[in-house]
Amino acid sequence: MGCCSGRCSLIGLCALQLISALERQIFDFLGFQWAPILGNFLHIIVVILGLFGTIQYRPRYIVVYTVWTALWVTWNVFIICFYLEVGGLSKDTDLMTFNISVHRSWWREHGPGCVRRVLPPSAHGMMDDYTYISVTGCIVDFQYLEVIHSAIQILLSLVGFVYACYVISIFMEEEDTCRNK
């Protein structure tokens, strides 16, 4: 296979997906977003499996990757609907933290240009307790940053799906020609 083959393209695309997923995983950890952390973890594992299958000529592993990309697109569409509050979903619920904590997206307070105003602890509160009363000056609201992250994941997954199907068909053709000889 040549350097610009579908196989090499899928390897490069899987590498991009890994970088993007790791970046997203870091920010989800910072915001204690447990549902996305779990999803990102599974995504990283399956992308590595797809990468291994592509490098080692294992079409079954690429099939697993292909099925996962369809599920991953579905998950990211849900994330977009969640943050844009489509269909009765609310970004202010604890759904992403499995109702374990009241943490929200890390981008809510740390987005580009955001300025936090902190209310000092009350007299009956603990000394280390701070309540954020407002976040102002954000260049891009946090929900749009989350939507952008999900849109990038969807784009990479859709292109990955197409390349994976192409690589599977090439591997199967090569396998068939080897059997016929």
Short mmCIF file of N, CA and C in Angstrom, two decimals:
data_model
loop_
_atom_site.label_atom_id
_atom_site.label_comp_id
_atom_site.label_asym_id
_atom_site.label_seq_id
_atom_site.Cartn_x
_atom_site.Cartn_y
_atom_site.Cartn_z
N MET A 1 0.83 -1.18 0.00
CA MET A 1 0.00 0.00 0.00
C MET A 1 0.88 1.24 0.00
N GLY A 2 0.41 2.25 -0.68
CA GLY A 2 1.17 3.49 -0.78
C GLY A 2 1.04 4.34 0.47
N CYS A 3 1.78 5.43 0.45
CA CYS A 3 1.81 6.32 1.62
C CYS A 3 0.49 7.05 1.82
N CYS A 4 -0.26 7.28 0.75
CA CYS A 4 -1.53 7.99 0.86
C CYS A 4 -2.71 7.04 0.80
N SER A 5 -2.50 5.82 1.22
CA SER A 5 -3.55 4.83 1.16
C SER A 5 -4.61 5.08 2.25
N GLY A 6 -5.71 4.39 2.12
CA GLY A 6 -6.76 4.49 3.14
C GLY A 6 -6.29 4.02 4.49
N ARG A 7 -5.41 3.03 4.48
CA ARG A 7 -4.87 2.49 5.74
C ARG A 7 -4.05 3.55 6.47
N CYS A 8 -3.15 4.22 5.74
CA CYS A 8 -2.33 5.28 6.36
C CYS A 8 -3.21 6.45 6.81
N SER A 9 -4.22 6.75 6.03
CA SER A 9 -5.13 7.83 6.40
C SER A 9 -5.89 7.49 7.68
N LEU A 10 -6.32 6.23 7.81
CA LEU A 10 -7.03 5.81 9.01
C LEU A 10 -6.10 5.84 10.22
N ILE A 11 -4.84 5.48 10.04
CA ILE A 11 -3.88 5.55 11.13
C ILE A 11 -3.73 7.00 11.59
N GLY A 12 -3.58 7.92 10.65
CA GLY A 12 -3.47 9.34 11.00
C GLY A 12 -4.72 9.87 11.66
N LEU A 13 -5.87 9.44 11.17
CA LEU A 13 -7.14 9.88 11.74
C LEU A 13 -7.32 9.35 13.16
N CYS A 14 -6.93 8.11 13.39
CA CYS A 14 -7.00 7.56 14.74
C CYS A 14 -6.07 8.33 15.69
N ALA A 15 -4.91 8.72 15.19
CA ALA A 15 -4.00 9.53 16.02
C ALA A 15 -4.63 10.87 16.37
N LEU A 16 -5.29 11.50 15.40
CA LEU A 16 -6.00 12.76 15.68
C LEU A 16 -7.12 12.56 16.69
N GLN A 17 -7.85 11.45 16.55
CA GLN A 17 -8.92 11.16 17.50
C GLN A 17 -8.36 10.95 18.91
N LEU A 18 -7.23 10.30 19.02
CA LEU A 18 -6.62 10.09 20.33
C LEU A 18 -6.21 11.42 20.96
N ILE A 19 -5.60 12.28 20.18
CA ILE A 19 -5.19 13.59 20.70
C ILE A 19 -6.40 14.39 21.15
N SER A 20 -7.43 14.40 20.32
CA SER A 20 -8.65 15.14 20.65
C SER A 20 -9.34 14.57 21.89
N ALA A 21 -9.40 13.24 21.98
CA ALA A 21 -10.05 12.60 23.13
C ALA A 21 -9.26 12.83 24.41
N LEU A 22 -7.94 12.79 24.33
CA LEU A 22 -7.12 13.04 25.52
C LEU A 22 -7.27 14.48 26.01
N GLU A 23 -7.33 15.43 25.07
CA GLU A 23 -7.55 16.83 25.45
C GLU A 23 -8.90 16.98 26.14
N ARG A 24 -9.90 16.36 25.57
CA ARG A 24 -11.24 16.44 26.16
C ARG A 24 -11.28 15.76 27.53
N GLN A 25 -10.58 14.64 27.65
CA GLN A 25 -10.53 13.90 28.92
C GLN A 25 -9.93 14.77 30.02
N ILE A 26 -8.89 15.49 29.71
CA ILE A 26 -8.24 16.36 30.70
C ILE A 26 -9.22 17.39 31.24
N PHE A 27 -9.93 18.07 30.36
CA PHE A 27 -10.85 19.11 30.81
C PHE A 27 -12.08 18.53 31.51
N ASP A 28 -12.50 17.32 31.13
CA ASP A 28 -13.60 16.68 31.85
C ASP A 28 -13.16 16.27 33.25
N PHE A 29 -11.91 15.84 33.40
CA PHE A 29 -11.39 15.54 34.74
C PHE A 29 -11.33 16.80 35.59
N LEU A 30 -10.93 17.90 35.01
CA LEU A 30 -10.85 19.16 35.76
C LEU A 30 -12.23 19.61 36.25
N GLY A 31 -13.27 19.27 35.49
CA GLY A 31 -14.63 19.65 35.88
C GLY A 31 -15.39 18.56 36.60
N PHE A 32 -14.73 17.43 36.88
CA PHE A 32 -15.35 16.29 37.56
C PHE A 32 -16.62 15.82 36.83
N GLN A 33 -16.56 15.77 35.51
CA GLN A 33 -17.67 15.33 34.69
C GLN A 33 -17.54 13.83 34.47
N TRP A 34 -18.13 13.02 35.35
CA TRP A 34 -17.87 11.58 35.37
C TRP A 34 -18.44 10.84 34.19
N ALA A 35 -19.59 11.21 33.69
CA ALA A 35 -20.16 10.51 32.52
C ALA A 35 -19.28 10.72 31.29
N PRO A 36 -18.87 11.95 30.97
CA PRO A 36 -17.97 12.12 29.84
C PRO A 36 -16.60 11.48 30.06
N ILE A 37 -16.12 11.45 31.30
CA ILE A 37 -14.84 10.81 31.58
C ILE A 37 -14.91 9.33 31.21
N LEU A 38 -15.99 8.67 31.61
CA LEU A 38 -16.18 7.26 31.30
C LEU A 38 -16.28 7.05 29.78
N GLY A 39 -17.07 7.89 29.13
CA GLY A 39 -17.21 7.79 27.67
C GLY A 39 -15.90 8.02 26.95
N ASN A 40 -15.15 9.04 27.38
CA ASN A 40 -13.85 9.32 26.75
C ASN A 40 -12.88 8.15 26.95
N PHE A 41 -12.91 7.56 28.14
CA PHE A 41 -12.03 6.43 28.42
C PHE A 41 -12.33 5.27 27.47
N LEU A 42 -13.61 4.93 27.32
CA LEU A 42 -13.99 3.86 26.39
C LEU A 42 -13.59 4.21 24.96
N HIS A 43 -13.78 5.48 24.61
CA HIS A 43 -13.43 5.94 23.26
C HIS A 43 -11.93 5.77 23.00
N ILE A 44 -11.12 6.16 23.97
CA ILE A 44 -9.67 6.03 23.81
C ILE A 44 -9.28 4.56 23.63
N ILE A 45 -9.89 3.68 24.41
CA ILE A 45 -9.58 2.25 24.29
C ILE A 45 -9.95 1.72 22.90
N VAL A 46 -11.14 2.07 22.42
CA VAL A 46 -11.59 1.54 21.13
C VAL A 46 -10.79 2.15 19.98
N VAL A 47 -10.41 3.41 20.09
CA VAL A 47 -9.59 4.01 19.04
C VAL A 47 -8.22 3.33 18.99
N ILE A 48 -7.65 3.02 20.15
CA ILE A 48 -6.38 2.29 20.18
C ILE A 48 -6.58 0.90 19.55
N LEU A 49 -7.70 0.26 19.83
CA LEU A 49 -8.00 -1.03 19.23
C LEU A 49 -8.10 -0.90 17.71
N GLY A 50 -8.79 0.14 17.23
CA GLY A 50 -8.89 0.37 15.79
C GLY A 50 -7.54 0.67 15.16
N LEU A 51 -6.71 1.42 15.87
CA LEU A 51 -5.36 1.72 15.40
C LEU A 51 -4.53 0.44 15.30
N PHE A 52 -4.63 -0.40 16.32
CA PHE A 52 -3.93 -1.68 16.32
C PHE A 52 -4.42 -2.55 15.17
N GLY A 53 -5.73 -2.62 14.99
CA GLY A 53 -6.29 -3.42 13.90
C GLY A 53 -5.85 -2.94 12.54
N THR A 54 -5.72 -1.64 12.39
CA THR A 54 -5.28 -1.08 11.11
C THR A 54 -3.81 -1.40 10.85
N ILE A 55 -2.99 -1.24 11.86
CA ILE A 55 -1.56 -1.51 11.71
C ILE A 55 -1.29 -2.99 11.50
N GLN A 56 -2.01 -3.85 12.23
CA GLN A 56 -1.76 -5.29 12.20
C GLN A 56 -2.63 -6.06 11.19
N TYR A 57 -3.38 -5.34 10.36
CA TYR A 57 -4.26 -5.97 9.36
C TYR A 57 -5.29 -6.90 10.02
N ARG A 58 -5.98 -6.40 11.04
CA ARG A 58 -7.01 -7.18 11.74
C ARG A 58 -8.38 -6.54 11.49
N PRO A 59 -9.09 -6.99 10.48
CA PRO A 59 -10.37 -6.35 10.13
C PRO A 59 -11.42 -6.43 11.24
N ARG A 60 -11.38 -7.46 12.08
CA ARG A 60 -12.39 -7.57 13.15
C ARG A 60 -12.24 -6.42 14.15
N TYR A 61 -11.01 -6.03 14.43
CA TYR A 61 -10.79 -4.91 15.35
C TYR A 61 -11.30 -3.61 14.72
N ILE A 62 -11.12 -3.50 13.43
CA ILE A 62 -11.60 -2.29 12.75
C ILE A 62 -13.12 -2.27 12.72
N VAL A 63 -13.75 -3.44 12.64
CA VAL A 63 -15.22 -3.51 12.70
C VAL A 63 -15.70 -3.02 14.06
N VAL A 64 -15.02 -3.41 15.14
CA VAL A 64 -15.38 -2.93 16.47
C VAL A 64 -15.24 -1.41 16.52
N TYR A 65 -14.17 -0.90 15.96
CA TYR A 65 -13.96 0.56 15.90
C TYR A 65 -15.09 1.23 15.11
N THR A 66 -15.48 0.62 14.00
CA THR A 66 -16.54 1.19 13.16
C THR A 66 -17.88 1.25 13.90
N VAL A 67 -18.21 0.18 14.59
CA VAL A 67 -19.47 0.17 15.37
C VAL A 67 -19.39 1.23 16.47
N TRP A 68 -18.23 1.32 17.12
CA TRP A 68 -18.07 2.30 18.19
C TRP A 68 -18.22 3.73 17.67
N THR A 69 -17.71 4.02 16.46
CA THR A 69 -17.83 5.39 15.96
C THR A 69 -19.29 5.79 15.81
N ALA A 70 -20.14 4.85 15.44
CA ALA A 70 -21.58 5.16 15.36
C ALA A 70 -22.14 5.48 16.74
N LEU A 71 -21.74 4.70 17.74
CA LEU A 71 -22.18 4.99 19.12
C LEU A 71 -21.61 6.30 19.62
N TRP A 72 -20.36 6.58 19.27
CA TRP A 72 -19.70 7.81 19.70
C TRP A 72 -20.37 9.05 19.11
N VAL A 73 -20.80 8.95 17.85
CA VAL A 73 -21.54 10.06 17.24
C VAL A 73 -22.83 10.29 18.01
N THR A 74 -23.52 9.22 18.36
CA THR A 74 -24.77 9.33 19.12
C THR A 74 -24.53 10.00 20.47
N TRP A 75 -23.48 9.58 21.18
CA TRP A 75 -23.16 10.19 22.48
C TRP A 75 -22.87 11.68 22.33
N ASN A 76 -22.13 12.06 21.31
CA ASN A 76 -21.78 13.46 21.13
C ASN A 76 -22.98 14.30 20.68
N VAL A 77 -23.89 13.71 19.95
CA VAL A 77 -25.14 14.42 19.64
C VAL A 77 -25.92 14.66 20.93
N PHE A 78 -25.93 13.67 21.84
CA PHE A 78 -26.57 13.87 23.14
C PHE A 78 -25.91 15.00 23.92
N ILE A 79 -24.58 15.04 23.92
CA ILE A 79 -23.85 16.11 24.62
C ILE A 79 -24.23 17.47 24.06
N ILE A 80 -24.31 17.57 22.73
CA ILE A 80 -24.70 18.83 22.11
C ILE A 80 -26.11 19.21 22.54
N CYS A 81 -27.03 18.26 22.50
CA CYS A 81 -28.42 18.53 22.94
C CYS A 81 -28.45 18.92 24.41
N PHE A 82 -27.63 18.29 25.23
CA PHE A 82 -27.58 18.59 26.66
C PHE A 82 -27.16 20.03 26.91
N TYR A 83 -26.08 20.44 26.29
CA TYR A 83 -25.57 21.79 26.54
C TYR A 83 -26.37 22.88 25.85
N LEU A 84 -27.07 22.55 24.78
CA LEU A 84 -27.94 23.53 24.14
C LEU A 84 -29.37 23.46 24.67
N GLU A 85 -29.59 22.58 25.64
CA GLU A 85 -30.88 22.40 26.31
C GLU A 85 -32.00 22.09 25.33
N VAL A 86 -31.76 21.11 24.49
CA VAL A 86 -32.74 20.66 23.51
C VAL A 86 -33.55 19.53 24.11
N GLY A 87 -34.85 19.52 23.88
CA GLY A 87 -35.69 18.41 24.29
C GLY A 87 -35.85 18.22 25.78
N GLY A 88 -35.89 19.29 26.53
CA GLY A 88 -36.10 19.18 27.97
C GLY A 88 -34.85 18.91 28.78
N LEU A 89 -33.71 18.80 28.14
CA LEU A 89 -32.46 18.62 28.87
C LEU A 89 -32.01 19.97 29.42
N SER A 90 -31.31 19.95 30.54
CA SER A 90 -30.83 21.18 31.14
C SER A 90 -29.37 21.04 31.52
N LYS A 91 -28.55 21.99 31.09
CA LYS A 91 -27.13 21.95 31.41
C LYS A 91 -26.87 22.22 32.89
N ASP A 92 -27.88 22.65 33.63
CA ASP A 92 -27.73 22.95 35.05
C ASP A 92 -28.02 21.75 35.95
N THR A 93 -28.29 20.60 35.38
CA THR A 93 -28.52 19.40 36.19
C THR A 93 -27.18 18.71 36.48
N ASP A 94 -27.21 17.75 37.39
CA ASP A 94 -26.02 17.00 37.76
C ASP A 94 -25.90 15.71 36.95
N LEU A 95 -26.50 15.66 35.79
CA LEU A 95 -26.52 14.46 34.97
C LEU A 95 -25.11 14.01 34.58
N MET A 96 -24.24 14.94 34.24
CA MET A 96 -22.89 14.59 33.80
C MET A 96 -21.99 14.11 34.94
N THR A 97 -22.40 14.37 36.17
CA THR A 97 -21.60 13.91 37.31
C THR A 97 -22.27 12.72 38.00
N PHE A 98 -23.27 12.13 37.36
CA PHE A 98 -24.04 11.02 37.92
C PHE A 98 -24.69 11.41 39.25
N ASN A 99 -25.04 12.66 39.42
CA ASN A 99 -25.66 13.19 40.64
C ASN A 99 -24.80 12.96 41.88
N ILE A 100 -23.50 12.83 41.69
CA ILE A 100 -22.58 12.64 42.82
C ILE A 100 -22.15 13.97 43.41
N SER A 101 -21.98 14.96 42.56
CA SER A 101 -21.51 16.26 43.03
C SER A 101 -22.20 17.37 42.25
N VAL A 102 -21.92 18.59 42.66
CA VAL A 102 -22.52 19.75 42.00
C VAL A 102 -21.55 20.40 41.02
N HIS A 103 -20.51 19.69 40.63
CA HIS A 103 -19.55 20.24 39.69
C HIS A 103 -20.17 20.39 38.31
N ARG A 104 -19.67 21.34 37.58
CA ARG A 104 -20.14 21.59 36.21
C ARG A 104 -18.93 21.59 35.29
N SER A 105 -19.15 21.93 34.06
CA SER A 105 -18.07 21.99 33.08
C SER A 105 -16.97 22.92 33.57
N TRP A 106 -15.73 22.50 33.39
CA TRP A 106 -14.59 23.32 33.77
C TRP A 106 -14.60 24.64 33.02
N TRP A 107 -15.10 24.61 31.80
CA TRP A 107 -15.14 25.81 30.97
C TRP A 107 -16.08 26.87 31.52
N ARG A 108 -17.00 26.50 32.40
CA ARG A 108 -17.96 27.46 32.94
C ARG A 108 -17.26 28.62 33.64
N GLU A 109 -16.20 28.34 34.38
CA GLU A 109 -15.50 29.38 35.13
C GLU A 109 -14.14 29.72 34.54
N HIS A 110 -13.64 28.89 33.64
CA HIS A 110 -12.28 29.08 33.14
C HIS A 110 -12.22 29.26 31.63
N GLY A 111 -13.31 29.63 31.01
CA GLY A 111 -13.33 29.82 29.57
C GLY A 111 -12.48 31.00 29.16
N PRO A 112 -12.26 31.15 27.86
CA PRO A 112 -11.45 32.27 27.39
C PRO A 112 -12.07 33.62 27.77
N GLY A 113 -11.31 34.42 28.49
CA GLY A 113 -11.74 35.75 28.88
C GLY A 113 -12.63 35.83 30.10
N CYS A 114 -12.97 34.71 30.71
CA CYS A 114 -13.88 34.70 31.86
C CYS A 114 -13.22 35.30 33.10
N VAL A 115 -13.98 36.10 33.81
CA VAL A 115 -13.54 36.69 35.07
C VAL A 115 -14.51 36.24 36.16
N ARG A 116 -13.95 35.64 37.22
CA ARG A 116 -14.77 35.16 38.33
C ARG A 116 -14.80 36.19 39.44
N ARG A 117 -15.96 36.42 39.98
CA ARG A 117 -16.09 37.23 41.19
C ARG A 117 -16.41 36.29 42.33
N VAL A 118 -15.61 36.35 43.38
CA VAL A 118 -15.72 35.40 44.47
C VAL A 118 -16.31 36.08 45.68
N LEU A 119 -17.30 35.42 46.27
CA LEU A 119 -17.89 35.89 47.51
C LEU A 119 -17.11 35.26 48.66
N PRO A 120 -16.54 36.04 49.55
CA PRO A 120 -15.81 35.45 50.69
C PRO A 120 -16.75 34.60 51.55
N PRO A 121 -16.16 33.71 52.34
CA PRO A 121 -17.01 32.82 53.16
C PRO A 121 -17.85 33.61 54.15
N SER A 122 -19.03 33.08 54.40
CA SER A 122 -19.92 33.72 55.38
C SER A 122 -19.42 33.44 56.79
N ALA A 123 -19.99 34.10 57.75
CA ALA A 123 -19.55 33.95 59.15
C ALA A 123 -19.75 32.52 59.64
N HIS A 124 -20.84 31.88 59.23
CA HIS A 124 -21.10 30.52 59.69
C HIS A 124 -20.51 29.48 58.74
N GLY A 125 -19.89 29.91 57.65
CA GLY A 125 -19.29 28.97 56.69
C GLY A 125 -17.87 28.61 57.09
N MET A 126 -17.34 27.65 56.38
CA MET A 126 -15.97 27.23 56.65
C MET A 126 -15.01 28.26 56.04
N MET A 127 -13.80 28.34 56.56
CA MET A 127 -12.83 29.31 56.09
C MET A 127 -12.36 29.04 54.65
N ASP A 128 -12.32 27.78 54.24
CA ASP A 128 -11.85 27.45 52.91
C ASP A 128 -12.97 27.40 51.89
N ASP A 129 -14.18 27.71 52.29
CA ASP A 129 -15.33 27.61 51.40
C ASP A 129 -15.53 28.93 50.65
N TYR A 130 -15.54 28.85 49.30
CA TYR A 130 -15.81 30.01 48.48
C TYR A 130 -16.99 29.71 47.57
N THR A 131 -17.87 30.66 47.44
CA THR A 131 -19.01 30.52 46.56
C THR A 131 -18.83 31.52 45.42
N TYR A 132 -18.86 31.03 44.18
CA TYR A 132 -18.71 31.92 43.04
C TYR A 132 -20.06 32.56 42.77
N ILE A 133 -20.08 33.88 42.74
CA ILE A 133 -21.36 34.54 42.54
C ILE A 133 -21.59 34.91 41.08
N SER A 134 -20.51 35.12 40.33
CA SER A 134 -20.71 35.43 38.91
C SER A 134 -19.45 35.16 38.11
N VAL A 135 -19.68 34.88 36.87
CA VAL A 135 -18.61 34.74 35.90
C VAL A 135 -18.97 35.65 34.75
N THR A 136 -18.12 36.62 34.47
CA THR A 136 -18.42 37.60 33.42
C THR A 136 -17.28 37.71 32.43
N GLY A 137 -17.55 38.33 31.31
CA GLY A 137 -16.54 38.65 30.33
C GLY A 137 -16.09 37.51 29.44
N CYS A 138 -16.81 36.41 29.44
CA CYS A 138 -16.40 35.25 28.63
C CYS A 138 -16.53 35.59 27.14
N ILE A 139 -15.48 35.27 26.40
CA ILE A 139 -15.51 35.49 24.96
C ILE A 139 -16.49 34.52 24.32
N VAL A 140 -16.43 33.26 24.76
CA VAL A 140 -17.34 32.22 24.28
C VAL A 140 -17.94 31.54 25.51
N ASP A 141 -19.26 31.44 25.56
CA ASP A 141 -19.90 30.77 26.69
C ASP A 141 -19.50 29.30 26.73
N PHE A 142 -19.47 28.75 27.95
CA PHE A 142 -18.98 27.38 28.15
C PHE A 142 -19.76 26.35 27.36
N GLN A 143 -21.07 26.53 27.24
CA GLN A 143 -21.86 25.52 26.53
C GLN A 143 -21.46 25.45 25.06
N TYR A 144 -21.06 26.57 24.48
CA TYR A 144 -20.63 26.55 23.08
C TYR A 144 -19.26 25.90 22.93
N LEU A 145 -18.41 26.05 23.93
CA LEU A 145 -17.12 25.34 23.90
C LEU A 145 -17.33 23.83 23.97
N GLU A 146 -18.27 23.40 24.82
CA GLU A 146 -18.58 21.97 24.90
C GLU A 146 -19.18 21.47 23.58
N VAL A 147 -20.02 22.29 22.97
CA VAL A 147 -20.63 21.92 21.68
C VAL A 147 -19.55 21.81 20.61
N ILE A 148 -18.58 22.73 20.62
CA ILE A 148 -17.48 22.67 19.65
C ILE A 148 -16.67 21.40 19.83
N HIS A 149 -16.38 21.05 21.08
CA HIS A 149 -15.65 19.81 21.35
C HIS A 149 -16.41 18.61 20.77
N SER A 150 -17.71 18.55 21.03
CA SER A 150 -18.51 17.43 20.53
C SER A 150 -18.61 17.43 19.01
N ALA A 151 -18.72 18.61 18.41
CA ALA A 151 -18.79 18.68 16.95
C ALA A 151 -17.50 18.19 16.31
N ILE A 152 -16.37 18.51 16.92
CA ILE A 152 -15.08 18.00 16.41
C ILE A 152 -15.03 16.48 16.52
N GLN A 153 -15.52 15.96 17.64
CA GLN A 153 -15.56 14.50 17.82
C GLN A 153 -16.46 13.84 16.78
N ILE A 154 -17.59 14.46 16.50
CA ILE A 154 -18.51 13.91 15.49
C ILE A 154 -17.85 13.92 14.12
N LEU A 155 -17.21 15.02 13.76
CA LEU A 155 -16.56 15.12 12.46
C LEU A 155 -15.47 14.05 12.31
N LEU A 156 -14.61 13.93 13.32
CA LEU A 156 -13.55 12.92 13.26
C LEU A 156 -14.12 11.51 13.19
N SER A 157 -15.20 11.26 13.93
CA SER A 157 -15.81 9.93 13.93
C SER A 157 -16.46 9.59 12.59
N LEU A 158 -17.13 10.55 11.99
CA LEU A 158 -17.77 10.28 10.70
C LEU A 158 -16.73 9.99 9.62
N VAL A 159 -15.66 10.78 9.60
CA VAL A 159 -14.59 10.52 8.63
C VAL A 159 -13.92 9.18 8.95
N GLY A 160 -13.73 8.90 10.24
CA GLY A 160 -13.16 7.62 10.65
C GLY A 160 -14.02 6.44 10.24
N PHE A 161 -15.33 6.61 10.34
CA PHE A 161 -16.26 5.55 9.93
C PHE A 161 -16.09 5.23 8.45
N VAL A 162 -16.03 6.27 7.62
CA VAL A 162 -15.89 6.08 6.18
C VAL A 162 -14.56 5.39 5.86
N TYR A 163 -13.48 5.89 6.43
CA TYR A 163 -12.17 5.28 6.18
C TYR A 163 -12.10 3.85 6.71
N ALA A 164 -12.70 3.60 7.86
CA ALA A 164 -12.69 2.25 8.42
C ALA A 164 -13.43 1.28 7.51
N CYS A 165 -14.58 1.70 6.99
CA CYS A 165 -15.32 0.84 6.05
C CYS A 165 -14.48 0.56 4.80
N TYR A 166 -13.80 1.58 4.31
CA TYR A 166 -12.94 1.42 3.13
C TYR A 166 -11.79 0.44 3.43
N VAL A 167 -11.14 0.62 4.56
CA VAL A 167 -10.01 -0.25 4.92
C VAL A 167 -10.48 -1.68 5.13
N ILE A 168 -11.63 -1.87 5.75
CA ILE A 168 -12.18 -3.22 5.93
C ILE A 168 -12.41 -3.88 4.57
N SER A 169 -13.00 -3.13 3.64
CA SER A 169 -13.25 -3.71 2.31
C SER A 169 -11.95 -4.06 1.60
N ILE A 170 -10.92 -3.24 1.76
CA ILE A 170 -9.62 -3.55 1.14
C ILE A 170 -9.00 -4.79 1.78
N PHE A 171 -9.06 -4.88 3.11
CA PHE A 171 -8.51 -6.06 3.79
C PHE A 171 -9.24 -7.32 3.37
N MET A 172 -10.56 -7.23 3.22
CA MET A 172 -11.33 -8.40 2.82
C MET A 172 -11.01 -8.80 1.37
N GLU A 173 -10.82 -7.82 0.49
CA GLU A 173 -10.43 -8.14 -0.90
C GLU A 173 -9.08 -8.82 -0.93
N GLU A 174 -8.11 -8.31 -0.15
CA GLU A 174 -6.79 -8.92 -0.11
C GLU A 174 -6.87 -10.34 0.45
N GLU A 175 -7.72 -10.53 1.45
CA GLU A 175 -7.90 -11.87 2.03
C GLU A 175 -8.51 -12.82 1.02
N ASP A 176 -9.50 -12.32 0.25
CA ASP A 176 -10.13 -13.15 -0.76
C ASP A 176 -9.16 -13.53 -1.88
N THR A 177 -8.31 -12.60 -2.31
CA THR A 177 -7.37 -12.91 -3.37
C THR A 177 -6.30 -13.88 -2.87
N CYS A 178 -5.94 -13.82 -1.60
CA CYS A 178 -4.97 -14.77 -1.04
C CYS A 178 -5.59 -16.17 -0.96
N ARG A 179 -6.86 -16.27 -0.68
CA ARG A 179 -7.53 -17.58 -0.58
C ARG A 179 -7.68 -18.22 -1.97
N ASN A 180 -7.89 -17.38 -3.00
CA ASN A 180 -8.11 -17.89 -4.34
C ASN A 180 -6.81 -18.35 -5.00
N LYS A 181 -5.67 -18.01 -4.49
CA LYS A 181 -4.40 -18.39 -5.10
C LYS A 181 -3.98 -19.76 -4.70
#
